[in-house]
Amino acid sequence: AMVLLGCMQFLGVPPNNVTMNSTIAACAQSGQWELAIVLLEGMEHMYLWPDNVSYTAAMRACARASRGAEALALLQRMWQMGVQP
């Protein structure tokens, strides 16, 4: 998923929420919780606004890696941003 995202950017195809959410979900599947959080935070720099799918995928990545504190911090941020679970 990261290779595809990189290819898209190289070709000038801007990512959208669907591609970012898919990439974050792939990170969750592969246990890359830190990368999932980096991608989630990077969405705002690309003028994409994380939605409940984005946050859920990142929280799932944290949960799979037994990073409960990070998952709870994402949940709190989700609420602060006004994103409904």
C-alpha atoms as one frame of an Amber mdcrd trajectory, in Angstrom:
protein
   0.000   0.000   0.000   2.865   2.381   0.763   4.446   1.666  -2.618   1.172
   2.439  -4.370   0.789   5.655  -2.376   4.341   6.646  -3.310   3.700   5.882
  -6.985   0.568   7.988  -6.929   2.449  10.929  -5.484   5.301  10.459  -7.977
   2.805  10.558 -10.845   1.145  13.652  -9.449  -2.054  11.879  -8.453  -3.108
  13.377  -5.139  -4.233  10.939  -2.464  -7.739  11.169  -1.080  -9.392   9.840
   2.059 -10.038   6.451   0.464  -6.401   5.882  -0.485  -5.131   7.157   2.852
  -7.644   5.093   4.830  -6.666   2.006   2.837  -2.992   2.635   3.507  -3.601
   3.165   7.227  -5.658  -0.059   7.310  -2.797  -1.910   5.592  -0.470  -0.614
   8.302  -2.888  -1.979  10.902  -2.830  -5.390   9.215   0.973  -5.457   9.138
   1.488  -4.199  12.691   2.992  -0.855  11.708   1.211   1.264  14.292   3.737
   4.113  14.208   3.423   4.495  10.450  -0.365   4.416  10.762  -0.224   7.389
  13.142   2.222   9.261  10.899  -0.103   8.773   7.927  -3.122   9.872   9.951
  -1.350  13.024  11.107  -0.044  13.643   7.594  -3.540  13.737   6.157  -4.110
  17.231   7.517  -0.940  18.462   5.800  -2.408  17.208   2.522  -5.678  19.063
   3.210  -7.459  15.786   3.835  -9.531  15.504   6.968  -9.392  12.201   8.822
 -12.800  10.616   9.281 -14.037   7.856  11.544 -12.573   5.243   9.174  -9.146
   6.914   9.377  -9.129   7.054  13.163 -10.557   3.548  13.557  -7.870   2.064
  11.313  -5.110   3.862  13.234  -6.600   2.797  16.579  -6.804  -0.775  15.303
  -3.102  -0.612  14.407  -2.310   0.542  17.944  -4.537  -2.093  19.520  -2.924
  -4.900  17.514   0.476  -3.748  18.748  -0.765  -3.562  22.366  -0.370   0.228
  22.346  -3.485   1.014  24.346  -2.359   4.465  25.483  -1.793   5.545  21.905
  -5.176   4.169  20.848  -6.886   6.099  23.642  -5.020   9.268  22.665  -6.312
   8.848  19.103  -9.836   8.383  20.406  -9.519  11.582  22.435  -8.175  13.455
  19.407 -11.013  12.081  17.309 -13.534  13.556  19.757 -11.635  16.857  19.884
 -11.756  17.083  16.099 -15.513  16.493  16.166 -15.335  13.162  14.353 -18.178
  10.859  15.359 -17.194   7.255  16.145
